[in-house]
Coordinates of C-alpha atoms in Angstrom, one line a residue:
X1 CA 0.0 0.0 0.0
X2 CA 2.5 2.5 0.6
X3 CA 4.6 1.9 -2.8
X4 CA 1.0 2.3 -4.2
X5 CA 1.0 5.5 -2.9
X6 CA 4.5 6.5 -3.5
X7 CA 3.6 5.8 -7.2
X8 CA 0.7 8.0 -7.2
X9 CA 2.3 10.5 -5.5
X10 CA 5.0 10.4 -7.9
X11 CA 2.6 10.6 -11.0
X12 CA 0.9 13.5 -9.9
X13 CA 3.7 15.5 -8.8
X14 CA 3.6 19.2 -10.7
X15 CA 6.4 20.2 -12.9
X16 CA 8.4 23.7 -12.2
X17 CA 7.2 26.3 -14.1
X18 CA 9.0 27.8 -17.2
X19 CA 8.6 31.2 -16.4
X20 CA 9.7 30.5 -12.7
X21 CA 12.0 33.8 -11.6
X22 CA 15.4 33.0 -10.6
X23 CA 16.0 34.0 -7.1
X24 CA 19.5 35.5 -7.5
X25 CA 18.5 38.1 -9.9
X26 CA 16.2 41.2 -10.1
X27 CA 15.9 44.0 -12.8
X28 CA 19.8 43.5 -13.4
X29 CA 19.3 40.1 -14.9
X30 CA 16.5 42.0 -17.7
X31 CA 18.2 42.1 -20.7
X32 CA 16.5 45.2 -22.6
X33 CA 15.5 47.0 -19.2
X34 CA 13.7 50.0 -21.5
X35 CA 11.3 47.5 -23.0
X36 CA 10.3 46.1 -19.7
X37 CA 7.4 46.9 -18.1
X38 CA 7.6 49.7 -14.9
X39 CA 6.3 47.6 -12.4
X40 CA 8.4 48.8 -9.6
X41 CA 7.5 51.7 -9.8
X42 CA 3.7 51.2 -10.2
X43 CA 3.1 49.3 -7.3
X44 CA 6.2 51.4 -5.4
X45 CA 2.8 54.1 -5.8
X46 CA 0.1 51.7 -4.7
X47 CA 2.4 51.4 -1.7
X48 CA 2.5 55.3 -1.2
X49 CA -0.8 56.2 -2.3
X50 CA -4.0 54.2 -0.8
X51 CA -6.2 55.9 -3.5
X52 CA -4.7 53.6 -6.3
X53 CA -4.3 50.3 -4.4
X54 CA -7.7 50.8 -2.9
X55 CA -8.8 51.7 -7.0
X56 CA -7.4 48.3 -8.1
X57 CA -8.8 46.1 -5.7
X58 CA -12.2 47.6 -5.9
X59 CA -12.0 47.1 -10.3
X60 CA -10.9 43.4 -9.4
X61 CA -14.0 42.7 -7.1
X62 CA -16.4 44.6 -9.3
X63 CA -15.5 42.8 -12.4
X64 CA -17.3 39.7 -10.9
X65 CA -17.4 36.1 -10.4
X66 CA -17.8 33.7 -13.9
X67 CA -19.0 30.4 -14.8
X68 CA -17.7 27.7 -17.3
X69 CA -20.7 26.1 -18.9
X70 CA -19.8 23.4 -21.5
X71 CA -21.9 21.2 -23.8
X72 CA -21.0 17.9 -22.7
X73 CA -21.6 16.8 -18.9
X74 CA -18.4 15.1 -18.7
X75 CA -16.0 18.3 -19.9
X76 CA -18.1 20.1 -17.4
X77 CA -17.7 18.1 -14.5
X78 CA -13.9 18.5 -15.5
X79 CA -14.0 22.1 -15.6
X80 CA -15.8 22.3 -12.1
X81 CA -13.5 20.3 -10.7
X82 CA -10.2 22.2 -12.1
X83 CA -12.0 25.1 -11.6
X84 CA -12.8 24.6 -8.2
X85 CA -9.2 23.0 -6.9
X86 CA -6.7 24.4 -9.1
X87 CA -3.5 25.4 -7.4
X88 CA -2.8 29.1 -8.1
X89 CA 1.1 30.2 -7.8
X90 CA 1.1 27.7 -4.6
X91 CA -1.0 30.0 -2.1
X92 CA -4.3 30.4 -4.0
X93 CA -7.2 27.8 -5.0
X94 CA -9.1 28.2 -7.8
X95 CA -9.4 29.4 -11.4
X96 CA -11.3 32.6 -9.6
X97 CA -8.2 33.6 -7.5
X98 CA -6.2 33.3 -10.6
X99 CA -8.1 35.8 -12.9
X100 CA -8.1 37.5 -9.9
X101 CA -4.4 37.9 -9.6
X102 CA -4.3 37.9 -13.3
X103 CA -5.9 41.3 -13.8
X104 CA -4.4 42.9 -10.8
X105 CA -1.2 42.2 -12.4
X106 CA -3.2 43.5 -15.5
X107 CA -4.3 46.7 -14.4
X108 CA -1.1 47.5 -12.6
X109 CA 1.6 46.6 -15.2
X110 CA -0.5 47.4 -18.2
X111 CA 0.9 43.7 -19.1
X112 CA -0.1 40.5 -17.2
X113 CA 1.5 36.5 -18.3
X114 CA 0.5 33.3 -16.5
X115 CA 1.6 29.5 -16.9
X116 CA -0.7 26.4 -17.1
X117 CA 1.7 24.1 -15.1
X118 CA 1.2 20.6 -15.9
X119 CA 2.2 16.9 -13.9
X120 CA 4.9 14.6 -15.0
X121 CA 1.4 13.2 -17.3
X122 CA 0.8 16.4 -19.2
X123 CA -2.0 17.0 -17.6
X124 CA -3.0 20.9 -16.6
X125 CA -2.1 20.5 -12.8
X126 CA -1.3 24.3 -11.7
X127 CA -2.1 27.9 -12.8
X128 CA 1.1 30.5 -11.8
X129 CA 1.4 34.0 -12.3
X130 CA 5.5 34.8 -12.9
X131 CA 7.2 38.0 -11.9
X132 CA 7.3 40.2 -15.3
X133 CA 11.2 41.3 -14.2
X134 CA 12.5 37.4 -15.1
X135 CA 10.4 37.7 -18.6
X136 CA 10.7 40.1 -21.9
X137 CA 8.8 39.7 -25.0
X138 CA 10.1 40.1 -28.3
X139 CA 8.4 40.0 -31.5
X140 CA 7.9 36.5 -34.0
X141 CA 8.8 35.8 -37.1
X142 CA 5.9 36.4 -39.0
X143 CA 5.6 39.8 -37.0
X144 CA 2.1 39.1 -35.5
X145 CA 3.2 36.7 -33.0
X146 CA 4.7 37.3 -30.0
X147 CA 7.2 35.3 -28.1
X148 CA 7.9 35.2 -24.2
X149 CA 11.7 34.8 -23.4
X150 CA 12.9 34.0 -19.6
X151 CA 16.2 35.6 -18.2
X152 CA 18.6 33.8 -16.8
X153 CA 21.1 35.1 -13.9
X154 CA 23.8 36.4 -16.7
X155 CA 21.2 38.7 -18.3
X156 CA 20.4 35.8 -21.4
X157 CA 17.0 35.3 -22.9
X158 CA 15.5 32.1 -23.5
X159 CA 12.5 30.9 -25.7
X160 CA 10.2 28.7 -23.2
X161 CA 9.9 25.3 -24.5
X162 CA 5.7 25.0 -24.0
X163 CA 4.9 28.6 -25.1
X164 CA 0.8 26.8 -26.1
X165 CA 0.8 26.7 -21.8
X166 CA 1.4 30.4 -21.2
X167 CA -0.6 33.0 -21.1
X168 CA -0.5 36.7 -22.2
X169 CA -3.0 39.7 -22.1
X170 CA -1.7 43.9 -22.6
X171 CA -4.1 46.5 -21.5
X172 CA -4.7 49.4 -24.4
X173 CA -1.3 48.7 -26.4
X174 CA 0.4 51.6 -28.4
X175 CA 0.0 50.5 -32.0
X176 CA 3.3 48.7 -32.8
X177 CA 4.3 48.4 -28.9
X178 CA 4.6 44.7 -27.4
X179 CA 4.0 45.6 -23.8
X180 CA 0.2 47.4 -22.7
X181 CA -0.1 50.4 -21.0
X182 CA -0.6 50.3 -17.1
X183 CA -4.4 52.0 -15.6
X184 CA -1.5 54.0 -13.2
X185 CA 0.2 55.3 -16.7
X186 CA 0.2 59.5 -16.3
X187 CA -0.1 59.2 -12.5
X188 CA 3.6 59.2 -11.1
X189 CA 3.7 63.4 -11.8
X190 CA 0.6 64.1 -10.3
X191 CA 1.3 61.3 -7.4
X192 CA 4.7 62.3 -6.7
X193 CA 3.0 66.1 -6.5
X194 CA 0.7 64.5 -4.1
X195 CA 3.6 63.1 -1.7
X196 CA 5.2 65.9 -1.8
X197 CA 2.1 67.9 0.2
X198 CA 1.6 64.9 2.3
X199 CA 5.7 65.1 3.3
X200 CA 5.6 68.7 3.8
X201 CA 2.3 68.7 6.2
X202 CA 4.2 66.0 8.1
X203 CA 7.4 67.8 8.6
X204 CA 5.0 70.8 9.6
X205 CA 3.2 69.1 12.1
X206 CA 6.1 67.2 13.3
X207 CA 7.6 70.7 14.0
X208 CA 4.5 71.9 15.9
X209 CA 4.7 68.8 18.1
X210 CA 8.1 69.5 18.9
X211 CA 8.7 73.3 19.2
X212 CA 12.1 75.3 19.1
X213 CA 12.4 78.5 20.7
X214 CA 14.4 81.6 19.9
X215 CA 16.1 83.1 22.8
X216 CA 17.2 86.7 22.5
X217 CA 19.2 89.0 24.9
X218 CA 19.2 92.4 24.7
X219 CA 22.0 94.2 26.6
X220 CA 21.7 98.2 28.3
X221 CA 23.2 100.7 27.0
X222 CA 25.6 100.9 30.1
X223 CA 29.0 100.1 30.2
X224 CA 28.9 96.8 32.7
X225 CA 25.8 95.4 31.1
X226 CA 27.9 95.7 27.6
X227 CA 30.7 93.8 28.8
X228 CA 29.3 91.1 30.5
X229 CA 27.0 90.3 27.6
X230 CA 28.8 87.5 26.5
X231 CA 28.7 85.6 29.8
X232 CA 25.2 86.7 30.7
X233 CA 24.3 85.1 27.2
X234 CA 25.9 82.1 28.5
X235 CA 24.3 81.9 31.6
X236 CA 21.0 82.0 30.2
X237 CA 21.4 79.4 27.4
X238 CA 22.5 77.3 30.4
X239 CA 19.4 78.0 32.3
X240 CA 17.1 77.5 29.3
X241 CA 18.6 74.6 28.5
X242 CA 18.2 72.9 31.6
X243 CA 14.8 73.7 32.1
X244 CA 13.9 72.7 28.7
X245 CA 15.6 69.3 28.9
X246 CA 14.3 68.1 32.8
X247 CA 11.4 66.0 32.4
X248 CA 9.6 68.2 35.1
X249 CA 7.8 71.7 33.9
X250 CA 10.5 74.3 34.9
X251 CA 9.9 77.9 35.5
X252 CA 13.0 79.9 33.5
X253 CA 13.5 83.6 35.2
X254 CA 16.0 86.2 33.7
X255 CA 16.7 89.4 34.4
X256 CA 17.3 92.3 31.6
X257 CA 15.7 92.4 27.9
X258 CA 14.8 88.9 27.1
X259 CA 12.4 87.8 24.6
X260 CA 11.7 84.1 24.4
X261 CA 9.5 83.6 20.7
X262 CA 8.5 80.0 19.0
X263 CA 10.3 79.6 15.6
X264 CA 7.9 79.1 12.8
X265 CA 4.7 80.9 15.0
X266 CA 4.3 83.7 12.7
X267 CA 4.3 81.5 9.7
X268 CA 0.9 80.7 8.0
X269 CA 0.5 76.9 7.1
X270 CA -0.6 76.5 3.7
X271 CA -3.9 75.3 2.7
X272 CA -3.9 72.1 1.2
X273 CA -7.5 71.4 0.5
X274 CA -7.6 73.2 -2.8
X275 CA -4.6 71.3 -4.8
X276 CA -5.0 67.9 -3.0
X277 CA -8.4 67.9 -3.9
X278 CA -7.5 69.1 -7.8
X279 CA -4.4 65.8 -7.8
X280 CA -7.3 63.3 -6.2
X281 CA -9.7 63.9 -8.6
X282 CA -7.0 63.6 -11.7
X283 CA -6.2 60.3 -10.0
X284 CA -9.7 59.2 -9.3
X285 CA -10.6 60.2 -13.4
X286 CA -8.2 57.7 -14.2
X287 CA -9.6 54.8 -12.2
X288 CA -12.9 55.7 -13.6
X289 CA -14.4 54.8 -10.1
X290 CA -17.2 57.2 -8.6
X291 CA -15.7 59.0 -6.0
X292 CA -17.8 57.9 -2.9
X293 CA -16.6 54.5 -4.2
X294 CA -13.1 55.8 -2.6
X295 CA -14.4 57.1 0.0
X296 CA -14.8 61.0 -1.3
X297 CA -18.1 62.5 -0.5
X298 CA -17.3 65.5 -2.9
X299 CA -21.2 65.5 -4.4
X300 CA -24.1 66.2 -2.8
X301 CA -25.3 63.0 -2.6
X302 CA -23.2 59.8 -2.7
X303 CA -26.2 58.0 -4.0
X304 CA -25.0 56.1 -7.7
X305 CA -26.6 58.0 -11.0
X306 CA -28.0 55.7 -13.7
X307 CA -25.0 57.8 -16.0
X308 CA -22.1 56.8 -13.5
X309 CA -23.4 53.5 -12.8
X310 CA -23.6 53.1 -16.9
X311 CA -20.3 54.5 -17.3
X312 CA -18.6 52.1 -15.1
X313 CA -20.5 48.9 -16.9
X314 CA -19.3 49.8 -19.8
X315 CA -15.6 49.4 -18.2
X316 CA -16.4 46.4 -16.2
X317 CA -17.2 44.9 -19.5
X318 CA -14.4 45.8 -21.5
X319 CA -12.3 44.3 -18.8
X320 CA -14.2 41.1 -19.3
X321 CA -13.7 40.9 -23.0
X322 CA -9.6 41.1 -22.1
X323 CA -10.1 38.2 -19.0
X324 CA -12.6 35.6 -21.4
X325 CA -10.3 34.7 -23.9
X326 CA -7.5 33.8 -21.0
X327 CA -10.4 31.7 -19.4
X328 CA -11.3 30.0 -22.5
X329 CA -8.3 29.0 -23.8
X330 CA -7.2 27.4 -19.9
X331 CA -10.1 25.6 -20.4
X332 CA -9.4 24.3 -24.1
X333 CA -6.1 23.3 -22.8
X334 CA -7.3 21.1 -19.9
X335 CA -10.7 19.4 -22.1
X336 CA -7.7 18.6 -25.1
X337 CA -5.4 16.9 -22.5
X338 CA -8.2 15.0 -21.2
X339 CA -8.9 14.0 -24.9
X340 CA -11.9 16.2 -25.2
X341 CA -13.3 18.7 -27.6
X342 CA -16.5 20.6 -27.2
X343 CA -17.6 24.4 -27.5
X344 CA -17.6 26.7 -24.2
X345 CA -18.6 29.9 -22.8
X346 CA -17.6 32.2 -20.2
X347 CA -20.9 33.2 -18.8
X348 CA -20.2 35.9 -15.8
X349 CA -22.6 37.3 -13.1
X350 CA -24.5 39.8 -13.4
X351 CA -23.4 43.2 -12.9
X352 CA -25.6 45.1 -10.2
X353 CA -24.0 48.6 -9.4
X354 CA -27.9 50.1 -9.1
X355 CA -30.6 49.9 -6.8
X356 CA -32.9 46.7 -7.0
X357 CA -35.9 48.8 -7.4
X358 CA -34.7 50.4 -10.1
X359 CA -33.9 47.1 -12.0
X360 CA -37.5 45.8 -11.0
X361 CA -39.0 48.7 -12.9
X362 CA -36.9 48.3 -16.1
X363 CA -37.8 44.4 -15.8
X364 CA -41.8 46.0 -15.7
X365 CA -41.0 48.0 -18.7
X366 CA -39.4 45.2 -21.0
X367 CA -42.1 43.0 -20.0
X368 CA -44.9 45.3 -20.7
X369 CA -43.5 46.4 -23.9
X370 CA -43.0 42.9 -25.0
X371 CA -46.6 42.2 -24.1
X372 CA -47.6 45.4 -25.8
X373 CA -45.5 44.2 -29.4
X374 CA -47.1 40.7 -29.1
X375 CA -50.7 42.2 -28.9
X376 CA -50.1 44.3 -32.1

């Protein structure tokens, strides 16, 4: 029994991925570094501004769930099943968490690649998503095709061996470009801007906390107060200093012209309302996200209009049409090394960014208008 088990162990163990990064290289080991993709510093901003990571993950939820559906029962059940248990990059199950990580990757990079990992049988055992700093693209021979090449640890490309098991996808491409164009392009100016404001009100407040003092001594205009100036100055810088630095709340008492004044109190802080708000709405145009969405209650009402509610649909859609193909061919892969061949479709949920009521009364309306075309 346990050599059984040894044996199945051993015929279901998963290959390594081709696109697997090497761990003792980073952006050095990238060949054509200008070609490749700026993900450092993309999510280097998602790290310094909430806004966008908070912008990405909502556009990932949003986009929805999605269902498989397959003509024959037995390619079905195989598609539930892989769909269902489906390593994803060894810390994820499922072919949802994949798409998932798939168009965050997307949406970030501008450019997203994954790998249909297979056992020692050929048969689709794993889904991984590969760091795009180990990989470069690089155009085919016939000019239309395009070819995914791994670094090595010397800075050499390499075709992959299986390139029918990877998987590649480029958000809004520049005609003639390889690589997409990331949802964060245009923002680093306007972020950086951002930053900037949010550094300087730190330091400000930071310097508020803490204050600094100016101590000033004024000598008289007699002859003894003159020449002792310099040790009187003395003196008092002592005593300030020692009353400043005891943990206790100190009384400090001088005699002559002394002015004690807080540096910085006749400054006026800046307002910052006015230009934050102007970068935060740049940013938030380019998510195309409503802004109570992100948690700006800028309108009136932070109720969804029909128009906005339309508007983002229509983007939630066009990010599905970039995600089904990516499902569909994982799919073909798996059904054709089972030995199986049938039509599918990528059916996905619903997508309900208005009020239920108001969906019930356009349901009303189609139905009575159908009723009323029937009855003519």
């Amino acid at each position: 029994m346990r050599k059984q088990k040894k044996k199945e162990q051993a015929k279901t163990s998963i290959a390594v991925p081709q696109t697997a990064a090497n761990k003792s290289f980073g952006w050095a080991g990238v060949e054509n570094e200008s070609e490749t993709p700026q993900s450092r510093l993309y999510y280097a901003l998602r790290e310094n501004v909430p806004v966008l990571d908070a912008a990405i993950s909502k556009l990932v939820r949003l986009t929805g769930d999605f269902t498989v559906c397959c003509s024959d029962k037995n390619a079905q059940r195989a598609i539930e099943r892989f769909a269902r248990c489906v390593p994803v990059s060894g810390h994820q199950i499922g072919l949802s968490a994949f798409v998932a990580s798939y168009f965050d990757q997307l949406l970030t990079c501008g450019t997203s690649v994954g790998e249909i990992v297979t056992d020692e049988d050929g048969q689709a055992a794993a889904l991984y998503i590969p760091p795009l700093t180990a990989l470069t693209l690089r155009r085919g021979k016939n000019e239309l095709d395009v070819e995914i090449l791994r670094c090595d640890e010397k800075g050499r490309t390499h075709l992959l061996n299986q390139p029918e098991l990877l998987l590649l996808s480029v958000l809004n491409p520049v005609p003639g470009e390889l690589y997409g164009r990331s949802l964060l392009k245009g923002l680093p100016f306007v972020s950086g801007i951002l930053m900037q404001i949010f550094q300087a009100i730190g330091t400000n407040w930071e310097r508020m906390g803490n204050l600094r003092f100016a101590v000033s001594y004024k000598p008289q205009n007699d002859t003894i107060d003159r020449a002792l100036a310099k040790e009187r100055a003395q003196q008092i810088a002592e005593q300030w200093s020692q009353a400043m630095s005891s943990g206790a709340v100190k009384d400090f008492v001088s005699v002559g012209d002394v002015q004690i004044k807080v540096i910085g109190a006749d400054s006026q802080i800046l307002d910052s309302n006015v230009p934050v708000r102007q970068i935060l709405e740049q940013i938030v145009a380019k998510t195309g996200l409503p802004p109570f969405l992100l948690g700006f209650s800028w309108s009136s009402t932070e109720r969804m209009s029909a128009q906005q509610a339309d508007i983002l649909t229509s983007e939630l859609e066009a990010y599905r049409r970039i995600l089904s193909p990516v499902i569909e061919r994982i799919c073909h892969v798996i059904l054709s090394r089972l030995g199986l061949d049938c039509p599918l479709e990528v059916e996905w949920d619903d997508i309900t960014l208005q009020d239920q009521v108001e969906l019930a009364r356009a349901s009303l309306y189609e139905a009575q208008a159908r009723s009323l075309s029937e009855r003519s």
